[in-house]
GROMACS .gro file of C-alpha atoms in nm:
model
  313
    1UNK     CA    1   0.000   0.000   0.000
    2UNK     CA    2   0.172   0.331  -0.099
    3UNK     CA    3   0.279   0.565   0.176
    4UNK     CA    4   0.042   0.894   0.214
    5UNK     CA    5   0.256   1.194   0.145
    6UNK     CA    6   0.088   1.365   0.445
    7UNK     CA    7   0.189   1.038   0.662
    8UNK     CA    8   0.391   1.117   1.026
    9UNK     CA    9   0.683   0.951   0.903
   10UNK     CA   10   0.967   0.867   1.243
   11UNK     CA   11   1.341   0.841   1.094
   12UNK     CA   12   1.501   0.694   1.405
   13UNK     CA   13   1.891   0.763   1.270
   14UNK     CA   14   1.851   1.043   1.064
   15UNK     CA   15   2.142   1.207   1.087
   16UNK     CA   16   2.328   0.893   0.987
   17UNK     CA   17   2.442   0.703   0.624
   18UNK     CA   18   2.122   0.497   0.637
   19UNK     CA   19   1.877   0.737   0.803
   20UNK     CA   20   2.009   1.062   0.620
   21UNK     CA   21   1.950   0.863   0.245
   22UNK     CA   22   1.572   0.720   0.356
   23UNK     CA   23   1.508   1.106   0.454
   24UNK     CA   24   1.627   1.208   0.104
   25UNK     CA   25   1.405   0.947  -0.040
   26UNK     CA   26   1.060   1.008   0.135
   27UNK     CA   27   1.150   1.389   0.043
   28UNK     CA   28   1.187   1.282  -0.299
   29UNK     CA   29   0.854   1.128  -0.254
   30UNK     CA   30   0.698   1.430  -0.160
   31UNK     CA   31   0.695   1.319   0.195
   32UNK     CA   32   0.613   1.644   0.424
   33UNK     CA   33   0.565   1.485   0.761
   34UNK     CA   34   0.890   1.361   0.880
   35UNK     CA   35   0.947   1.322   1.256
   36UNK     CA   36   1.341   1.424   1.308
   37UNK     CA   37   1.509   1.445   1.601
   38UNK     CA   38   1.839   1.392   1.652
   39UNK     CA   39   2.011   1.212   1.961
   40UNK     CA   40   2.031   1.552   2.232
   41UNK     CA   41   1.660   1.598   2.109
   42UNK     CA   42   1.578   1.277   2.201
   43UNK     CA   43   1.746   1.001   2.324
   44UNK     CA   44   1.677   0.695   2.280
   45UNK     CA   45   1.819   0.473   2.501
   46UNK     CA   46   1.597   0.619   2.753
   47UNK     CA   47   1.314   0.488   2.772
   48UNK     CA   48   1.058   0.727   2.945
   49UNK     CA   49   1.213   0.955   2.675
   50UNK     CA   50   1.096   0.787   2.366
   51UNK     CA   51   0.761   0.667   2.522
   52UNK     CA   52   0.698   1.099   2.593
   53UNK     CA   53   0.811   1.137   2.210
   54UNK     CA   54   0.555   0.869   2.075
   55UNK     CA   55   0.289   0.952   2.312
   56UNK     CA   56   0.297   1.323   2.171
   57UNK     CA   57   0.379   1.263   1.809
   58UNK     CA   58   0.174   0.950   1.720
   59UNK     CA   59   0.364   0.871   1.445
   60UNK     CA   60   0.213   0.636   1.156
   61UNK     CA   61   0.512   0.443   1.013
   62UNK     CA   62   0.860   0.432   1.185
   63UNK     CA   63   1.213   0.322   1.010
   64UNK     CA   64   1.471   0.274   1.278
   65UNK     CA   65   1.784   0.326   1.124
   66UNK     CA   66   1.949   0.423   1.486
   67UNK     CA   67   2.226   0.228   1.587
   68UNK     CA   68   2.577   0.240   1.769
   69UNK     CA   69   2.819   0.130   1.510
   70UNK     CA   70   3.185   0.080   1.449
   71UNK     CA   71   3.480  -0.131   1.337
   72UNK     CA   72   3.603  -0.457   1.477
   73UNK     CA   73   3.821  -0.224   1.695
   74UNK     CA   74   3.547  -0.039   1.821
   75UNK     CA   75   3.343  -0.367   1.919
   76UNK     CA   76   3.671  -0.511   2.096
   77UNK     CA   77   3.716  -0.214   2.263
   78UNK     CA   78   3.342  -0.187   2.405
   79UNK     CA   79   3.159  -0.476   2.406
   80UNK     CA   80   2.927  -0.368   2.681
   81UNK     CA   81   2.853  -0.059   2.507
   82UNK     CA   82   2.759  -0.223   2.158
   83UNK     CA   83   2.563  -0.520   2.293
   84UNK     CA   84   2.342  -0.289   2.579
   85UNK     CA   85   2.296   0.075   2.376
   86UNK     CA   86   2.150  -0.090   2.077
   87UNK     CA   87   1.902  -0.344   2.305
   88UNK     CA   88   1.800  -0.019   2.437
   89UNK     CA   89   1.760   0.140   2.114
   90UNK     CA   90   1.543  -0.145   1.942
   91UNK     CA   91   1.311  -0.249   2.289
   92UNK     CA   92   1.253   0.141   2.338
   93UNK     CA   93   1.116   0.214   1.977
   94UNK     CA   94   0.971  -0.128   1.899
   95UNK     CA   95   0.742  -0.117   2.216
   96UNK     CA   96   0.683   0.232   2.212
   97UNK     CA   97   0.567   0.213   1.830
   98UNK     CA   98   0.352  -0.114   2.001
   99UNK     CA   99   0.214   0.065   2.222
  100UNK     CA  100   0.091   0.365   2.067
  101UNK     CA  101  -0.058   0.158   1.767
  102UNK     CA  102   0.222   0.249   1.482
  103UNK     CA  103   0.045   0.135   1.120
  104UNK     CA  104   0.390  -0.053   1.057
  105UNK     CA  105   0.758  -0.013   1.176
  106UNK     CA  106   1.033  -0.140   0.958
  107UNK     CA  107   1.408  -0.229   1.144
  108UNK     CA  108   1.732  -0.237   0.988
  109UNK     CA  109   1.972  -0.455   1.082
  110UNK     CA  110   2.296  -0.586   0.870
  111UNK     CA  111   2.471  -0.865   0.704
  112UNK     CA  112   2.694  -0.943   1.041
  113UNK     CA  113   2.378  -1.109   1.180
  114UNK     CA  114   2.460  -1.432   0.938
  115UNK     CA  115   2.744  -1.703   1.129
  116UNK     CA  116   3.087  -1.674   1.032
  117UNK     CA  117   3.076  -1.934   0.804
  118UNK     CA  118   2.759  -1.896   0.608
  119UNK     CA  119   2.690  -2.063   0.274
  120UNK     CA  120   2.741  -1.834   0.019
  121UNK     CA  121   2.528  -1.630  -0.155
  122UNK     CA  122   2.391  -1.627   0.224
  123UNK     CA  123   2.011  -1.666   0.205
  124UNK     CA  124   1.787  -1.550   0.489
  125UNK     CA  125   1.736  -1.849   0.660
  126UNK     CA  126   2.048  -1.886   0.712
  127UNK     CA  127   2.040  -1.732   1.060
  128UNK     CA  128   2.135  -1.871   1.385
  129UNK     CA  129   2.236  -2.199   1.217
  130UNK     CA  130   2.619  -2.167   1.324
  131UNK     CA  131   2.825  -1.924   1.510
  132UNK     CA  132   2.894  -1.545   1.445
  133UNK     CA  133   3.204  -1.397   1.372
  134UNK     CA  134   3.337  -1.321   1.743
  135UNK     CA  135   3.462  -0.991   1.637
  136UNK     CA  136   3.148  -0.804   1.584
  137UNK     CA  137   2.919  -1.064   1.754
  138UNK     CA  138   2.811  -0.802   2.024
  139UNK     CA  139   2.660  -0.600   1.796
  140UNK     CA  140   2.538  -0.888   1.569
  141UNK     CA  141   2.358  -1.039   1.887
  142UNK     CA  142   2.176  -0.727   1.950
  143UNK     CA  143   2.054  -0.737   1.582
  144UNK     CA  144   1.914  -1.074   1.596
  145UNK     CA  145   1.735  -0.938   1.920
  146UNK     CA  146   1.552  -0.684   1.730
  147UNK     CA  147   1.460  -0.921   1.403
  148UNK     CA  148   1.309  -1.189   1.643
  149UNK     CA  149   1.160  -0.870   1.846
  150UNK     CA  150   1.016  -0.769   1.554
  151UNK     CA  151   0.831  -1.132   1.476
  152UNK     CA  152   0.750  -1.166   1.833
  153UNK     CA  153   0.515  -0.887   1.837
  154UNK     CA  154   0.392  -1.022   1.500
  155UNK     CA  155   0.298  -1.354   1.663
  156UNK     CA  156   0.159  -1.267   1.968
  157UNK     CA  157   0.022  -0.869   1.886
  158UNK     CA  158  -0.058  -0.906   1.521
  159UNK     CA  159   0.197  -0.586   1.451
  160UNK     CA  160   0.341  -0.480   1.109
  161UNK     CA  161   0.669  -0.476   1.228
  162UNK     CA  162   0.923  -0.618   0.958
  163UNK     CA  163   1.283  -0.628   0.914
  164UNK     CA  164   1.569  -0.574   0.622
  165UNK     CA  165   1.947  -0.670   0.641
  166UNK     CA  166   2.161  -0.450   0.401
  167UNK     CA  167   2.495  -0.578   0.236
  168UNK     CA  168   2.797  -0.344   0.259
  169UNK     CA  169   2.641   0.039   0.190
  170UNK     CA  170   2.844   0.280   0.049
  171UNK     CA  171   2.804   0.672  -0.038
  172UNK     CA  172   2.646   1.020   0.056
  173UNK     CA  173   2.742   1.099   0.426
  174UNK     CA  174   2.954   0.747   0.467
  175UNK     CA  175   3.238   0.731   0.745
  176UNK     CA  176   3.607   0.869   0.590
  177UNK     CA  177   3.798   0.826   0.910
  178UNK     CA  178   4.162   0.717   0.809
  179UNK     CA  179   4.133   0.421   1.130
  180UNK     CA  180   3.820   0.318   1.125
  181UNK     CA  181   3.596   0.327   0.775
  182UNK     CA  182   3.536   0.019   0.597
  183UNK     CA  183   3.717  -0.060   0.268
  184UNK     CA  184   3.515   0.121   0.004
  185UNK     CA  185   3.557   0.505   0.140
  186UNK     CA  186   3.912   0.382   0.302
  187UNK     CA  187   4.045   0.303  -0.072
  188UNK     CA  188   3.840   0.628  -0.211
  189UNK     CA  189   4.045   0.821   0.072
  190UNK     CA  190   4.386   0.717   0.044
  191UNK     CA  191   4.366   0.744  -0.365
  192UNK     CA  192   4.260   1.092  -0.330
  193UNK     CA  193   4.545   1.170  -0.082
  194UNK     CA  194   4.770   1.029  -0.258
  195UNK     CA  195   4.651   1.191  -0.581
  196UNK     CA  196   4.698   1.514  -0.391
  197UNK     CA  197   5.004   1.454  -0.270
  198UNK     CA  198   5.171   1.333  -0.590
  199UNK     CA  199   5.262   1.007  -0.438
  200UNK     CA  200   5.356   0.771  -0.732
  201UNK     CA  201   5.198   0.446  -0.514
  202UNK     CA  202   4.937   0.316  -0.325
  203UNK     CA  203   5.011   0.015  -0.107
  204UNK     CA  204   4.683  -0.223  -0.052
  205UNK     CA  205   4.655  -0.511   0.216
  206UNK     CA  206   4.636  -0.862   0.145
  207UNK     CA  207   4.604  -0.980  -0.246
  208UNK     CA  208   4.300  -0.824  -0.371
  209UNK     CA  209   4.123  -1.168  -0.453
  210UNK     CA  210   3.845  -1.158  -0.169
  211UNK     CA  211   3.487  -1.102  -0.337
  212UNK     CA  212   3.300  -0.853  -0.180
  213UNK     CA  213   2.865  -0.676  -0.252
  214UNK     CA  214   2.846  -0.360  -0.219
  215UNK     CA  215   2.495  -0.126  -0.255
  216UNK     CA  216   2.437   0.228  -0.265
  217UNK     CA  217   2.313   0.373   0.042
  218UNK     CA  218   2.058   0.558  -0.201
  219UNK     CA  219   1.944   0.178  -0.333
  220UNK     CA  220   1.904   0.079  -0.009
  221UNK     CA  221   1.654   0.391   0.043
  222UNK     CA  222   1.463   0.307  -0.258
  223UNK     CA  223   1.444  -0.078  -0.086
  224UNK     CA  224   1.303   0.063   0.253
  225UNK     CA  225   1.007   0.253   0.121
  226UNK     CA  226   0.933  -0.105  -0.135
  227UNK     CA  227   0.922  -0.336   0.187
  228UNK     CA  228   0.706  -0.071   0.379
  229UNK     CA  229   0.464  -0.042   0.071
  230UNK     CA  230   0.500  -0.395   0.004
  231UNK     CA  231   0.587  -0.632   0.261
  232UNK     CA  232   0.425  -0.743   0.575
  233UNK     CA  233   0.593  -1.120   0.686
  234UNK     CA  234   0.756  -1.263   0.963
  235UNK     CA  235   1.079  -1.321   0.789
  236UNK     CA  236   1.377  -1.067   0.737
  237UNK     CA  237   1.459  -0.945   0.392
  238UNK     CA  238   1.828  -0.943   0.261
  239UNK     CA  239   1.902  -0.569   0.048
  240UNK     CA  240   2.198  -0.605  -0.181
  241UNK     CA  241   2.326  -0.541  -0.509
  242UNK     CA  242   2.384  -0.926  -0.593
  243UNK     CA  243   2.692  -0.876  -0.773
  244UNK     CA  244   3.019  -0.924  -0.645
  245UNK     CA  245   3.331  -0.730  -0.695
  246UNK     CA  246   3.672  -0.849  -0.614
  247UNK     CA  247   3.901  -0.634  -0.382
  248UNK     CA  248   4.138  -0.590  -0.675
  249UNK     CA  249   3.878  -0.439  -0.965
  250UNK     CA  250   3.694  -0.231  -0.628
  251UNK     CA  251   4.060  -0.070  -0.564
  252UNK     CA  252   4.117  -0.028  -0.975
  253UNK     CA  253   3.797   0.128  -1.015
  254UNK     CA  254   3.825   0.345  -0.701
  255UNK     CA  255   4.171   0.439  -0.868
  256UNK     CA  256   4.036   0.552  -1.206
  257UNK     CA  257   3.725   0.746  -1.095
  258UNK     CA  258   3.946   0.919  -0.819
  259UNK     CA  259   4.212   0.967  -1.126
  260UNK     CA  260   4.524   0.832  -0.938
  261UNK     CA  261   4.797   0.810  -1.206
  262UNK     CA  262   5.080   0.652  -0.979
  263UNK     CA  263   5.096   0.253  -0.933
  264UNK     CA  264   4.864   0.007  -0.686
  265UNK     CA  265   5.106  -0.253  -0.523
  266UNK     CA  266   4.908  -0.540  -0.326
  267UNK     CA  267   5.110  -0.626   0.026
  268UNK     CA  268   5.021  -1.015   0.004
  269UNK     CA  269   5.214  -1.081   0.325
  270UNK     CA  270   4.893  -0.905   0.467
  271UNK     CA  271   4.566  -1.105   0.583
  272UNK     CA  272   4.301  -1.120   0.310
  273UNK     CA  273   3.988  -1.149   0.513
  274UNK     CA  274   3.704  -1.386   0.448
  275UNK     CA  275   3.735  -1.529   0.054
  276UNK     CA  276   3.420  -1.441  -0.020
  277UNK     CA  277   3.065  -1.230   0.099
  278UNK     CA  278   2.742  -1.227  -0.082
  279UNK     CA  279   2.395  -1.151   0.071
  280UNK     CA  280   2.066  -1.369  -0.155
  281UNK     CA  281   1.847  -1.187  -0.223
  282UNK     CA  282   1.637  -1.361  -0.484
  283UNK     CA  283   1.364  -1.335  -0.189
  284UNK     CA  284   1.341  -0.908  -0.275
  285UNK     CA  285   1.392  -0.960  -0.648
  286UNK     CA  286   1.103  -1.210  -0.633
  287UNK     CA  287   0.885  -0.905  -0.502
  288UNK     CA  288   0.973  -0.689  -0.757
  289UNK     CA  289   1.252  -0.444  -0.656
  290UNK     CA  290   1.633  -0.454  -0.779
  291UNK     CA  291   1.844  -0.185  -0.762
  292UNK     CA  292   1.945   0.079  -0.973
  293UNK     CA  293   2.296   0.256  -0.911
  294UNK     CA  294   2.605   0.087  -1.048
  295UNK     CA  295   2.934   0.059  -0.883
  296UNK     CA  296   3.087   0.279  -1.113
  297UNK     CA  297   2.804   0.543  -1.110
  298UNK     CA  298   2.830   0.523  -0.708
  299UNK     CA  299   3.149   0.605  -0.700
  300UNK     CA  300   3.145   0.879  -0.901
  301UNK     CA  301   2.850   0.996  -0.671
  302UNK     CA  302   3.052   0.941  -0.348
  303UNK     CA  303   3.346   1.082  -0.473
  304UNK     CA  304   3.210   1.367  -0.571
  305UNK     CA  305   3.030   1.432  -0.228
  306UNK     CA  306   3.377   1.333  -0.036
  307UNK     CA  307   3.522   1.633  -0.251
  308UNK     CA  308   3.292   1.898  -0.157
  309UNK     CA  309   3.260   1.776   0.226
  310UNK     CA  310   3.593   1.667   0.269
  311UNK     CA  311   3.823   1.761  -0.020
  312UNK     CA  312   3.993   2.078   0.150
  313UNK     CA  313   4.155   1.907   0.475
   0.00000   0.00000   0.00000
């Protein structure tokens, strides 16, 4: 059912890769009743907090794209932190959205959720058959907690509460950080500095042969406001590209649309990483969506936006 453009839309996460591209989408749509409020507006770990906001607001649909995030450092670091803000995060919204009778509320989670060693292209039911991948398994526990949240209030409450698990995302307002970003805007990053500095090489861990998905954060968008128009099941729904791109043609392509003339030399006494990560998602194709923003075209996108919002440091 489409989405009223006069509909009290809550972006839980708005300021954030996912939440900031949904917001651009629903505007695109004409959207003119978007609840925003960003985390010293509202916080939502606290729970009196949120059930105030939704007791006030009343919102009709809610996408909660809030989350505490970070690298494998990051969840080492903080376990406690990853495992108990985003618990907080998902019961505070999901039973506030319960309790003041939200039409539908869709949760994002991620790929991490699948074990460690999934069959590849990982389908959707292949969760909680094997272990996770200790590193991030903190955060990867607390977003199983909100998937089987989300069906629990289906089974016993009857509530349109669904799920979707995004691939690797990638673009407008992603994480540069020279420590901790993930591979995509790391490579874009050190090209361009490089570039700028007139280095003549770039030096790139492990041997570029691990196969990796990546989607466009704007995809992903366009995927959210599908599911919410057409999707109401128990299960979760995988969002990805479903193509794969090895580490060597990602770096090459990174290289050419950042326009890096000097040489890329691959340090293969460095670890590679897992050979090989690919979401299914023949289950969303089957429905009718499939995204629409190449690699190459994404690239240009995000390179362009890293220019004009990071280009002069």
């Amino acid at each position: 059912m489409p989405i009223a453009t006069s509909a009290k839309i809550f972006v839980a996460g708005h300021c954030g890769l996912v939440g900031s591209a949904v917001v651009r989408k629903l505007h695109q749509l004409g959207c003119t009743n978007l609840l925003l409020r960003t985390h010293s507006d509202l916080d939502l770990t606290n729970q009196s907090a949120v059930e105030s906001f939704f007791a006030d607001e009343k919102p009709q649909y809610v996408i909660l794209a809030a989350a505490k995030v970070g690298g494998i450092h990051a969840n080492n670091t903080y376990p406690a932190d990853f495992i108990t803000i985003n618990l907080q995060i998902q019961t505070n919204v999901i039973v506030s959205s319960f309790n003041h009778k939200v039409q539908k509320l869709l949760f994002l989670g991620s790929s991490c959720i699948y074990p460690k060693f999934a069959p590849q292209p990982i389908p959707e039911n292949a969760l909680l058959t094997a272990p996770l991948e200790p590193t991030n398994e903190w955060y990867a526990i607390a977003k199983i907690a909100g998937i089987k949240m989300c069906q629990a209030y289906r089974l016993q409450h009857n509530f349109d509460a669904i799920s979707a698990m995004p691939t690797n995302l990638y673009g407008t307002n992603d994480n540069f950080h020279p420590e901790n970003s993930h591979v995509l805007p790391a490579l874009l990053r050190r090209f361009h500095e490089a570039k700028v500095n007139n280095l003549d090489k770039v030096v790139v861990w492990g041997t570029g042969s691990p196969l990796r998905e990546f989607l466009h954060v704007d995809d992903l968008a366009d995927a959210v406001v599908f599911l919410l128009e057409n999707y109401s099941d128990l299960e979760h729904v995988n969002v990805g590209s479903g193509k794969e791109v090895s580490i060597k043609e990602l770096a090459e392509l990174v290289k050419e649309v950042v326009g890096f003339k000097g040489e890329l030399i691959w340090d293969s006494t460095k670890p590679d990483g897992t050979p090989r990560k690919l979401m299914d998602t023949s289950k969303l194709v089957g429905l009718g969506w499939t995204p629409k923003i190449s690699l190459r075209d994404g690239l240009v996108d995000t390179y362009k936006w890293y220019l004009e919002n990071y280009g002069k440091q």
